[in-house]
Coordinates of C-alpha atoms in Angstrom, one line a residue:
Chain A
M1 CA -13.3 -20.7 8.5
A2 CA -16.2 -22.6 9.9
G3 CA -14.2 -25.9 9.8
A4 CA -11.2 -24.3 11.5
T5 CA -13.4 -22.7 14.1
Q6 CA -14.9 -26.0 15.2
D7 CA -11.4 -27.3 15.9
F8 CA -10.8 -24.4 18.3
S9 CA -13.3 -25.7 20.9
Q10 CA -10.5 -27.6 22.6
F11 CA -8.8 -24.4 23.5
D12 CA -11.5 -22.9 25.6
I13 CA -11.4 -19.6 23.7
S14 CA -14.4 -17.7 22.3
K15 CA -15.0 -17.5 18.6
E16 CA -14.6 -13.8 18.7
E17 CA -11.1 -14.2 20.2
I18 CA -10.2 -16.7 17.6
D19 CA -11.4 -14.5 14.7
K20 CA -9.4 -11.6 16.2
L21 CA -6.2 -13.7 16.4
V22 CA -6.7 -14.9 12.8
A23 CA -7.3 -11.4 11.6
E24 CA -4.1 -10.2 13.4
V25 CA -2.0 -12.9 11.7
V26 CA -3.5 -12.1 8.3
R27 CA -2.9 -8.4 8.7
Y28 CA 0.6 -9.0 10.0
V29 CA 1.5 -11.1 7.0
L30 CA 0.0 -8.6 4.5
F31 CA 1.6 -5.5 6.0
K32 CA 5.0 -7.2 6.7
T33 CA 5.1 -8.5 3.1
H34 CA 4.6 -5.0 1.8
Q35 CA 7.1 -3.5 4.2
N36 CA 9.9 -5.9 3.5
S37 CA 9.3 -6.2 -0.2
G38 CA 8.3 -9.9 -0.1
C39 CA 11.1 -11.2 2.2
P40 CA 9.9 -14.4 3.9
I41 CA 8.3 -14.0 7.3
K42 CA 9.6 -16.3 10.1
R43 CA 7.1 -18.6 11.6
E44 CA 8.3 -17.5 15.0
E45 CA 7.0 -14.0 14.3
L46 CA 3.5 -15.4 13.7
V47 CA 3.6 -17.6 16.7
Q48 CA 4.5 -14.7 18.9
L49 CA 1.3 -12.9 17.8
V50 CA -0.6 -15.7 19.5
T51 CA 1.6 -16.5 22.5
K52 CA 1.9 -12.9 23.7
N53 CA -1.6 -13.3 25.1
Y54 CA -2.4 -17.0 25.0
S55 CA -0.4 -19.9 26.5
Q56 CA -2.3 -22.9 25.0
R57 CA 0.4 -25.0 23.3
A58 CA -1.2 -26.0 20.1
L59 CA -3.1 -22.8 19.6
P60 CA -0.5 -21.0 17.4
A61 CA -0.5 -23.8 14.8
H62 CA -4.3 -23.8 14.6
V63 CA -4.4 -20.0 14.2
I64 CA -1.8 -20.0 11.5
N65 CA -3.7 -22.7 9.6
A66 CA -6.9 -20.7 9.9
A67 CA -5.0 -17.6 8.7
K68 CA -3.8 -19.6 5.7
E69 CA -7.4 -20.4 4.9
K70 CA -8.5 -16.8 5.3
L71 CA -5.7 -15.5 3.0
S72 CA -6.7 -18.0 0.4
N73 CA -10.5 -17.5 0.6
A74 CA -10.5 -13.7 0.9
F75 CA -7.5 -12.6 -1.1
G76 CA -6.5 -15.6 -3.3
Y77 CA -3.0 -15.8 -1.7
E78 CA -1.3 -19.0 -0.7
L79 CA 0.8 -18.7 2.5
R80 CA 3.6 -20.9 1.2
E81 CA 5.8 -22.5 3.8
L82 CA 9.5 -22.6 3.1
L83 CA 12.1 -24.6 5.1
R84 CA 15.2 -22.5 5.5
C85 CA 18.2 -24.3 3.9
R86 CA 21.7 -23.9 5.1
P87 CA 24.7 -23.2 3.0
S88 CA 26.1 -26.3 1.4
S89 CA 29.5 -26.0 3.1
A90 CA 27.7 -26.1 6.5
T91 CA 25.9 -29.3 5.8
Q92 CA 28.5 -31.3 4.0
G93 CA 28.6 -34.8 5.3
R94 CA 26.0 -34.1 8.0
S95 CA 22.2 -34.7 7.9
T96 CA 19.7 -32.5 9.7
Q97 CA 19.4 -35.1 12.4
Q98 CA 23.1 -35.2 13.0
T99 CA 23.3 -31.4 13.3
G100 CA 20.4 -31.5 15.8
V101 CA 19.2 -28.1 14.7
A102 CA 15.6 -27.8 13.5
E103 CA 15.4 -25.9 10.3
A104 CA 13.5 -22.6 10.6
K105 CA 10.2 -22.3 8.8
S106 CA 9.2 -19.1 7.0
Y107 CA 6.3 -18.0 4.8
V108 CA 5.8 -16.1 1.6
L109 CA 2.6 -15.0 -0.1
I110 CA 2.1 -16.5 -3.6
S111 CA -0.9 -15.5 -5.8
Q112 CA -3.2 -18.4 -6.6
L113 CA -4.4 -16.8 -9.7
P114 CA -3.8 -18.5 -13.1
A115 CA -0.6 -17.2 -14.5
E116 CA -2.2 -15.5 -17.5
V117 CA -4.8 -13.7 -15.3
Y118 CA -2.1 -12.5 -13.0
K119 CA 0.0 -11.2 -15.9
K120 CA -2.9 -9.5 -17.6
Y121 CA -4.7 -7.8 -14.6
V122 CA -2.5 -7.9 -11.5
E123 CA 1.2 -7.6 -12.4
D124 CA 2.6 -4.2 -11.7
E125 CA 4.6 -3.1 -14.7
N126 CA 6.6 -0.7 -12.5
S127 CA 8.3 -3.7 -10.8
A128 CA 8.9 -5.8 -14.0
H129 CA 12.6 -4.9 -13.9
L130 CA 12.9 -6.5 -10.5
S131 CA 11.3 -9.7 -11.7
G132 CA 13.6 -9.8 -14.7
F133 CA 16.6 -9.2 -12.6
T134 CA 15.6 -12.0 -10.2
F135 CA 15.1 -14.4 -13.0
V136 CA 18.4 -13.6 -14.7
V137 CA 20.4 -14.0 -11.5
I138 CA 18.9 -17.2 -10.3
S139 CA 19.2 -18.6 -13.9
I140 CA 22.9 -17.9 -13.9
V141 CA 23.4 -19.6 -10.5
H142 CA 21.2 -22.5 -11.6
L143 CA 23.2 -23.0 -14.8
A144 CA 26.4 -22.9 -12.8
G145 CA 25.2 -25.9 -10.9
G146 CA 23.4 -24.1 -8.1
K147 CA 26.5 -22.3 -6.7
I148 CA 28.8 -19.7 -8.2
P149 CA 31.7 -17.5 -6.9
E150 CA 30.8 -13.9 -6.4
D151 CA 33.3 -12.5 -8.9
I152 CA 32.1 -14.9 -11.6
L153 CA 28.5 -13.9 -11.0
W154 CA 29.4 -10.2 -11.4
R155 CA 31.3 -11.0 -14.5
H156 CA 28.2 -12.3 -16.1
L157 CA 26.1 -9.4 -14.9
K158 CA 28.6 -7.0 -16.2
R159 CA 28.2 -8.4 -19.7
M160 CA 24.5 -7.5 -19.3
G161 CA 25.3 -4.0 -18.3
L162 CA 25.2 -4.1 -14.5
C163 CA 28.5 -3.5 -12.7
E164 CA 29.2 -4.3 -9.1
T165 CA 30.4 -0.7 -8.5
D166 CA 27.2 0.9 -10.0
A167 CA 25.7 2.9 -7.2
S168 CA 23.3 4.9 -9.3
H169 CA 22.1 2.6 -12.0
P170 CA 19.2 4.2 -13.8
V171 CA 17.0 1.2 -13.2
F172 CA 18.4 -0.7 -10.2
G173 CA 20.0 2.1 -8.2
N174 CA 22.8 0.5 -6.1
A175 CA 23.7 -2.7 -7.9
K176 CA 25.2 -4.5 -4.9
Q177 CA 22.1 -3.7 -2.9
A178 CA 19.9 -5.1 -5.7
L179 CA 21.8 -8.4 -5.4
E180 CA 21.6 -8.3 -1.6
T181 CA 17.9 -7.9 -1.8
L182 CA 17.7 -11.3 -3.5
V183 CA 19.6 -12.7 -0.5
Q184 CA 17.1 -11.1 1.9
Q185 CA 14.2 -12.5 -0.1
R186 CA 15.9 -15.9 0.2
Y187 CA 16.3 -16.5 -3.5
L188 CA 20.0 -16.7 -2.8
Q189 CA 22.2 -17.3 0.1
K190 CA 25.9 -16.5 0.7
D191 CA 28.5 -19.0 1.7
K192 CA 32.1 -18.3 2.6
V193 CA 34.4 -21.1 1.7
N194 CA 38.0 -21.5 2.9
G195 CA 40.3 -22.3 0.1
P196 CA 44.1 -22.3 -0.6
E197 CA 43.9 -18.7 -1.7
G198 CA 41.8 -17.6 1.3
N199 CA 38.1 -17.1 1.8
T200 CA 35.9 -17.1 -1.3
L201 CA 32.3 -15.8 -1.2
F202 CA 29.8 -18.0 -3.1
Y203 CA 26.2 -17.4 -4.0
E204 CA 24.0 -20.4 -4.0
L205 CA 20.3 -21.0 -4.5
A206 CA 18.2 -20.7 -1.4
E207 CA 14.8 -22.2 -0.4
R208 CA 12.7 -19.7 -2.4
A209 CA 14.5 -20.5 -5.7
L210 CA 14.5 -24.2 -4.9
D211 CA 10.8 -24.3 -4.1
G212 CA 9.1 -26.7 -6.4
P213 CA 6.8 -24.5 -8.6
V214 CA 9.4 -21.7 -8.8
S215 CA 12.2 -24.1 -9.7
E216 CA 10.1 -25.9 -12.4
K217 CA 9.0 -22.6 -14.0
M218 CA 12.6 -21.3 -14.0
K219 CA 13.9 -24.5 -15.7
E220 CA 11.1 -24.1 -18.3
Y221 CA 12.0 -20.5 -19.0
I222 CA 15.7 -21.2 -19.2
S223 CA 15.0 -24.0 -21.8
E224 CA 12.9 -21.6 -23.9
V225 CA 15.9 -19.1 -23.9
L226 CA 18.5 -21.8 -24.5
F227 CA 16.9 -23.4 -27.4
R228 CA 16.2 -20.2 -29.3
D229 CA 18.4 -20.0 -32.4
D230 CA 19.3 -16.3 -31.8
S231 CA 20.0 -16.8 -28.2
H232 CA 23.2 -15.3 -26.9
F233 CA 22.6 -16.7 -23.4
V234 CA 24.4 -20.0 -24.2
I235 CA 27.5 -18.1 -25.4
L236 CA 27.6 -16.1 -22.1
M237 CA 27.7 -19.3 -20.0
L238 CA 30.5 -21.0 -22.0
Chain B
M1 CA -19.8 -15.8 4.5
P2 CA -20.0 -15.7 0.7
S3 CA -17.2 -17.6 -1.1
L4 CA -15.1 -15.7 -3.5
N5 CA -13.8 -17.1 -6.7
W6 CA -10.7 -16.3 -8.8
K7 CA -12.4 -13.3 -10.4
H8 CA -13.0 -11.6 -7.1
H9 CA -9.4 -12.4 -6.1
A10 CA -8.1 -10.9 -9.3
L11 CA -10.0 -7.6 -8.5
V12 CA -8.6 -7.5 -5.0
Q13 CA -5.1 -8.4 -6.0
A14 CA -5.0 -5.9 -8.8
L15 CA -5.8 -3.1 -6.3
M16 CA -3.4 -4.4 -3.7
T17 CA -0.5 -4.9 -6.1
R18 CA -1.0 -1.9 -8.4
G19 CA -2.4 0.5 -5.9
P20 CA -5.6 2.7 -6.4
L21 CA -7.0 2.4 -9.9
K22 CA -9.0 4.9 -11.9
E23 CA -12.6 3.9 -12.5
K24 CA -12.1 3.2 -16.1
D25 CA -9.2 0.8 -15.4
F26 CA -11.0 -1.0 -12.6
H27 CA -14.1 -1.3 -14.8
A28 CA -11.9 -2.6 -17.6
I29 CA -10.5 -5.4 -15.3
F30 CA -14.1 -6.3 -14.3
S31 CA -15.2 -6.4 -17.9
G32 CA -12.2 -8.6 -18.8
L33 CA -12.9 -11.0 -16.0
T34 CA -16.6 -11.3 -16.3
G35 CA -17.4 -10.4 -19.9
K36 CA -19.8 -7.8 -18.6
S37 CA -19.4 -4.0 -18.3
P38 CA -20.3 -2.4 -14.9
G39 CA -22.2 0.3 -16.7
A40 CA -24.7 -2.2 -18.2
H41 CA -24.6 -4.7 -15.3
Q42 CA -24.5 -2.4 -12.3
G43 CA -26.2 -4.9 -10.1
L44 CA -23.6 -7.6 -10.8
F45 CA -20.8 -5.2 -10.2
N46 CA -22.3 -4.1 -6.9
E47 CA -22.8 -7.7 -5.9
Y48 CA -19.1 -8.4 -6.6
L49 CA -18.0 -5.5 -4.4
L50 CA -20.4 -6.4 -1.7
N51 CA -19.2 -10.0 -1.5
I52 CA -15.6 -8.9 -1.5
N53 CA -16.2 -6.5 1.3
K54 CA -18.0 -9.1 3.4
E55 CA -14.8 -11.2 3.3
L56 CA -12.4 -8.3 3.7
S57 CA -14.2 -6.8 6.6
S58 CA -13.3 -9.7 8.9
C59 CA -9.7 -8.5 8.5
Q60 CA -10.6 -4.7 8.8
F61 CA -10.0 -4.0 5.1
E62 CA -12.4 -2.5 2.6
L63 CA -12.7 -2.1 -1.1
R64 CA -13.8 1.5 -1.5
A65 CA -14.3 4.2 -4.1
C66 CA -13.7 7.9 -3.8
R67 CA -13.8 10.9 -6.1
D68 CA -10.8 13.0 -6.7
Q69 CA -12.0 16.5 -5.7
Y70 CA -9.7 18.3 -8.1
V71 CA -10.6 16.7 -11.4
G72 CA -13.6 14.7 -10.5
Q73 CA -12.1 11.3 -11.3
V74 CA -13.4 8.3 -9.4
C75 CA -10.8 5.8 -8.1
Y76 CA -11.0 2.4 -6.4
G77 CA -8.7 1.0 -3.8
V78 CA -8.4 -1.5 -0.9
V79 CA -8.0 0.4 2.3
N80 CA -7.1 -0.4 5.9
N81 CA -9.8 0.5 8.4
V82 CA -7.9 0.1 11.7
A83 CA -4.7 1.8 12.9
D84 CA -3.2 -1.1 14.9
E85 CA 0.3 -2.5 15.5
Q86 CA 0.2 -4.5 12.2
S87 CA -0.8 -1.6 10.1
K88 CA 2.2 0.4 11.4
L89 CA 4.3 -2.1 9.5
G90 CA 2.7 -1.0 6.3
T91 CA 4.7 2.2 5.9
K92 CA 8.1 2.7 4.5
Y93 CA 8.2 6.3 5.7
T94 CA 10.3 7.5 8.7
V95 CA 8.7 9.2 11.7
Q96 CA 9.9 12.6 10.5
Q97 CA 8.3 12.0 7.1
I98 CA 5.0 11.0 8.7
A99 CA 5.1 14.1 10.9
F100 CA 5.7 16.2 7.7
F101 CA 2.8 14.5 6.0
K102 CA 0.5 15.2 8.9
G103 CA 1.5 18.9 8.8
I104 CA 0.7 19.1 5.2
L105 CA -2.7 17.4 5.6
E106 CA -3.7 19.7 8.4
A107 CA -2.7 22.8 6.4
I108 CA -4.8 21.6 3.5
A109 CA -7.8 20.5 5.7
Q110 CA -7.8 23.6 7.8
D111 CA -7.7 26.0 4.9
V112 CA -10.4 28.6 5.6
I113 CA -11.6 29.0 2.0
A114 CA -11.4 25.3 1.3
Q115 CA -9.1 25.5 -1.7
G116 CA -8.1 21.9 -1.0
S117 CA -4.5 22.6 -1.7
I118 CA -1.5 24.6 -0.6
S119 CA 1.5 25.9 -2.5
N120 CA 4.8 24.1 -2.7
I121 CA 6.4 26.9 -0.6
E122 CA 3.8 26.5 2.1
A123 CA 4.3 22.8 2.2
L124 CA 8.1 23.2 2.5
N125 CA 7.6 25.7 5.3
I126 CA 5.7 23.2 7.4
R127 CA 7.4 22.9 10.8
L128 CA 7.8 19.4 12.1
E129 CA 8.2 20.7 15.7
N130 CA 4.6 21.7 15.6
Q131 CA 3.6 18.1 14.8
V132 CA 5.7 16.7 17.6
L133 CA 4.3 19.2 20.2
S134 CA 0.7 18.5 19.1
T135 CA 1.0 14.8 19.5
Q136 CA 3.0 14.7 22.7
G137 CA 1.3 17.6 24.6
S138 CA 3.3 19.9 26.8
Q139 CA 5.9 17.4 27.9
L140 CA 8.2 18.4 25.2
L141 CA 8.0 22.2 25.9
N142 CA 10.7 22.0 28.4
G143 CA 12.8 19.3 26.8
P144 CA 14.9 19.3 23.6
L145 CA 13.3 18.2 20.4
P146 CA 14.8 15.1 18.8
A147 CA 17.6 16.2 16.5
A148 CA 16.0 14.3 13.6
F149 CA 13.0 16.6 13.7
R150 CA 15.1 19.8 14.0
N151 CA 17.4 18.7 11.2
F152 CA 14.8 17.7 8.7
T153 CA 16.2 19.8 5.9
M154 CA 14.5 21.6 3.1
S155 CA 16.2 19.2 0.7
Q156 CA 14.8 16.3 2.6
K157 CA 11.3 17.9 2.5
E158 CA 11.5 18.4 -1.2
K159 CA 12.5 14.8 -1.8
T160 CA 9.8 13.6 0.6
L161 CA 7.2 15.7 -1.2
D162 CA 8.1 14.0 -4.5
E163 CA 7.8 10.6 -2.8
F164 CA 4.4 11.4 -1.4
V165 CA 3.2 12.5 -4.9
Q166 CA 4.7 9.4 -6.5
D167 CA 3.0 7.2 -4.0
Q168 CA -0.3 9.1 -4.4
W169 CA -0.6 10.3 -0.9
L170 CA -0.4 13.8 -2.3
C171 CA -1.0 15.1 -5.8
C172 CA -0.1 18.1 -8.0
T173 CA -3.3 19.9 -8.7
P174 CA -4.1 21.3 -12.1
D175 CA -3.0 24.8 -10.9
G176 CA 0.4 23.5 -9.7
K177 CA -0.3 23.3 -6.0
I178 CA -0.1 20.4 -3.6
G179 CA -3.3 18.6 -2.9
L180 CA -4.6 15.4 -1.4
G181 CA -3.7 12.3 -3.3
V182 CA -6.0 9.4 -4.0
R183 CA -4.6 7.3 -1.2
S184 CA -5.4 10.0 1.3
C185 CA -8.9 10.4 0.1
L186 CA -9.4 6.6 0.3
D187 CA -7.6 5.9 3.5
L188 CA -7.9 8.9 5.8
R189 CA -11.6 9.5 6.2
G190 CA -11.5 8.8 9.9
W191 CA -8.8 11.3 10.3
F192 CA -10.8 13.9 8.4
R193 CA -13.7 13.4 10.8
N194 CA -11.3 13.9 13.8
L195 CA -10.3 17.2 12.2
D196 CA -14.0 18.3 12.0
V197 CA -13.8 18.4 8.2
P198 CA -17.4 18.5 6.9
F199 CA -18.7 15.6 4.8
C200 CA -20.9 16.1 1.8
E201 CA -24.5 15.2 2.2
V202 CA -24.8 13.8 -1.2
C203 CA -21.7 11.8 -1.8
N204 CA -20.4 11.5 1.8
E205 CA -16.9 12.5 0.9
A206 CA -14.8 14.7 3.1
V207 CA -15.1 18.3 1.7
V208 CA -11.5 19.4 1.4
K209 CA -12.0 21.4 -1.7
G210 CA -15.6 22.7 -1.8
E211 CA -18.2 25.3 -1.3
I212 CA -20.9 26.0 1.1
L213 CA -24.5 25.9 -0.2
C214 CA -27.7 27.1 1.4
P215 CA -29.7 24.0 2.4
R216 CA -32.9 25.6 1.2
C217 CA -32.2 27.0 -2.2
G218 CA -28.8 25.5 -3.0
L219 CA -27.2 28.8 -3.8
K220 CA -23.7 29.5 -2.8
W221 CA -23.2 30.8 0.7
Q222 CA -21.9 34.4 0.6
N223 CA -18.7 34.7 2.6
Q224 CA -19.1 37.0 5.6
L225 CA -15.5 38.1 6.3
P226 CA -14.6 40.6 9.0
K227 CA -14.1 43.9 7.2
A228 CA -10.4 44.1 8.0
E229 CA -9.8 41.0 6.0
I230 CA -12.0 41.7 3.0
L231 CA -9.3 43.6 1.1
D232 CA -6.8 40.8 1.4
E233 CA -9.0 37.7 1.0
E234 CA -12.0 38.9 -1.1
E235 CA -10.0 38.5 -4.3
E236 CA -8.8 35.0 -3.4
A237 CA -12.4 34.0 -2.5
N238 CA -13.7 35.4 -5.7
D239 CA -11.1 33.6 -7.7
A240 CA -12.0 30.3 -6.0
I241 CA -15.7 30.9 -6.6
Q242 CA -15.3 31.9 -10.2
S243 CA -13.3 28.8 -11.0
Q244 CA -16.2 26.6 -10.0
P245 CA -18.9 25.7 -12.4
A246 CA -22.2 27.6 -12.0
Q247 CA -24.4 26.3 -9.3
R248 CA -28.1 25.5 -9.7
P249 CA -30.6 25.5 -6.9
K250 CA -31.3 21.8 -7.4
R251 CA -27.7 20.7 -7.6
K252 CA -27.4 19.9 -4.0
R253 CA -30.2 17.3 -4.2
T254 CA -28.8 15.5 -7.3
K255 CA -26.5 12.6 -7.0
T256 CA -23.0 13.3 -8.1
N257 CA -22.0 10.7 -10.7
E258 CA -20.3 10.5 -14.0
T259 CA -22.4 13.3 -15.5
H260 CA -20.7 15.6 -13.1
E261 CA -17.3 14.2 -13.7
K262 CA -16.0 17.4 -15.1
D263 CA -17.3 19.2 -12.0
A264 CA -14.3 19.7 -9.7
V265 CA -16.4 20.7 -6.7
G266 CA -17.4 18.5 -3.9
C267 CA -20.7 20.0 -2.7
G268 CA -20.9 21.2 0.9
S269 CA -23.6 22.2 3.2
S270 CA -24.3 25.0 5.6
Q271 CA -26.3 26.3 8.5
S272 CA -28.1 29.5 9.0
S273 CA -26.0 32.7 9.3
V274 CA -23.4 33.0 12.0
P275 CA -21.7 36.0 13.4
N276 CA -18.8 37.4 11.4
S277 CA -16.4 36.6 14.1
D278 CA -17.2 32.9 13.6
F279 CA -16.6 33.1 9.9
R280 CA -13.4 31.0 10.1
R281 CA -15.4 28.1 11.5
I282 CA -18.1 28.1 8.8
T283 CA -16.2 26.0 6.4
R284 CA -15.4 23.4 9.1
S285 CA -17.1 22.8 12.4
S286 CA -20.2 25.0 11.9
S287 CA -21.0 23.6 8.5
R288 CA -21.7 20.0 9.5
P289 CA -24.6 18.6 7.6
A290 CA -27.7 17.9 9.6
S291 CA -27.6 14.3 8.6
Q292 CA -24.9 12.2 7.0
R293 CA -25.2 9.0 5.1

């Protein structure tokens, strides 16, 4: 924090004001993450926490960087920045420069603890079913090449006991809502594609599933499952 | 500012992810991370908590312990110390549910004989309109109440009660009533002070379920009820007193710790005798301890 504070001298703001702004951003990120079950937080929301009272142009970026440092030092969380990706049908044949639209940044909190420490001491076993569901769904989409029609996805999920029409599943409650949550959390995104038979809804991997560490781990776990002799997973995908 | 390492972070994240933890579970995590048990290395354990709180305090959070006043169990949790715009994001409850919760808390905290709990029926009969009026003053007296408050059904109240218990804001006491949950004990100390709930001189916990002891000899304060009420309430008060462990004169001066874990009573404090007509205030505003830690 001391390093970040020295950089703030250019803004003509007291240290107390800076600390207050940083604390506001940290608290906003923590409470919002809890409220929306881990859905990414738009950078614009954090910027507004600063700009509502201060007009210095580069101040929001500095405050957000200081908040990143505070979240890491005090809580052991990384404020991971994600670049929102657009559906593949919207970007076909066009680069970001050509579209002229800046991609929106968003943030998620990732624990910096070693995986075995997190699993042993931190992981909440009451939410293990959600992690499992997330892994299964993005694995299916990944093995389908990163994009899969909605009806095919549900066909695979049905084989594992989860139907699209389940409104009171004993573990997941409303099945459609459970899948929609993955879209809100930006593991998946929806894409409507025009075809000869009308519109088809596709699910494809979004920035959270494509994020480096997540993507690598997912491929590792999929390999472990695929190369087990007693695995039925390979049969499902054929 | 002390720098924290991954062990400190693991303790903080465990509490933030899993919610309040019982002492034995929290101690087990500490032992697993450091290879040392808090019991044998109290100084190291305290140092860890102190360093964590020095970092958390800059963001108005705190790692705190409290004792469950119904079974004596100590719990740890990370709590928020400031009610600001950001913390309002931290709830998944609706405005009606929060009003319902406030009504239950007030009913428990303002219980004259300090049972620390209310029955399920009493909880379900809490009226949300009273909460709306108390927060918005007289402005609503002439206007219609929001329909959502009037239409908060019994079924919704039952479902909400279950959620509160599941989320540990409330609890089911050993005698089947509704009491304060661990989260309330950890998070709502400031609110208890606003309600003039007395705080124990020894452990500095809000006395929601407790007794009043004489400050000189430590013996239980004899209830001085107006005669008209003795026939109805004496039996209740006796039941409450008989369910508590026997008191000793020195008890008030001893620190409550694990040796008193089975003791379900948070000790209270008292002043010299007050007129009978003021009895109902003895357990609350008249019984503030002379000094608080």
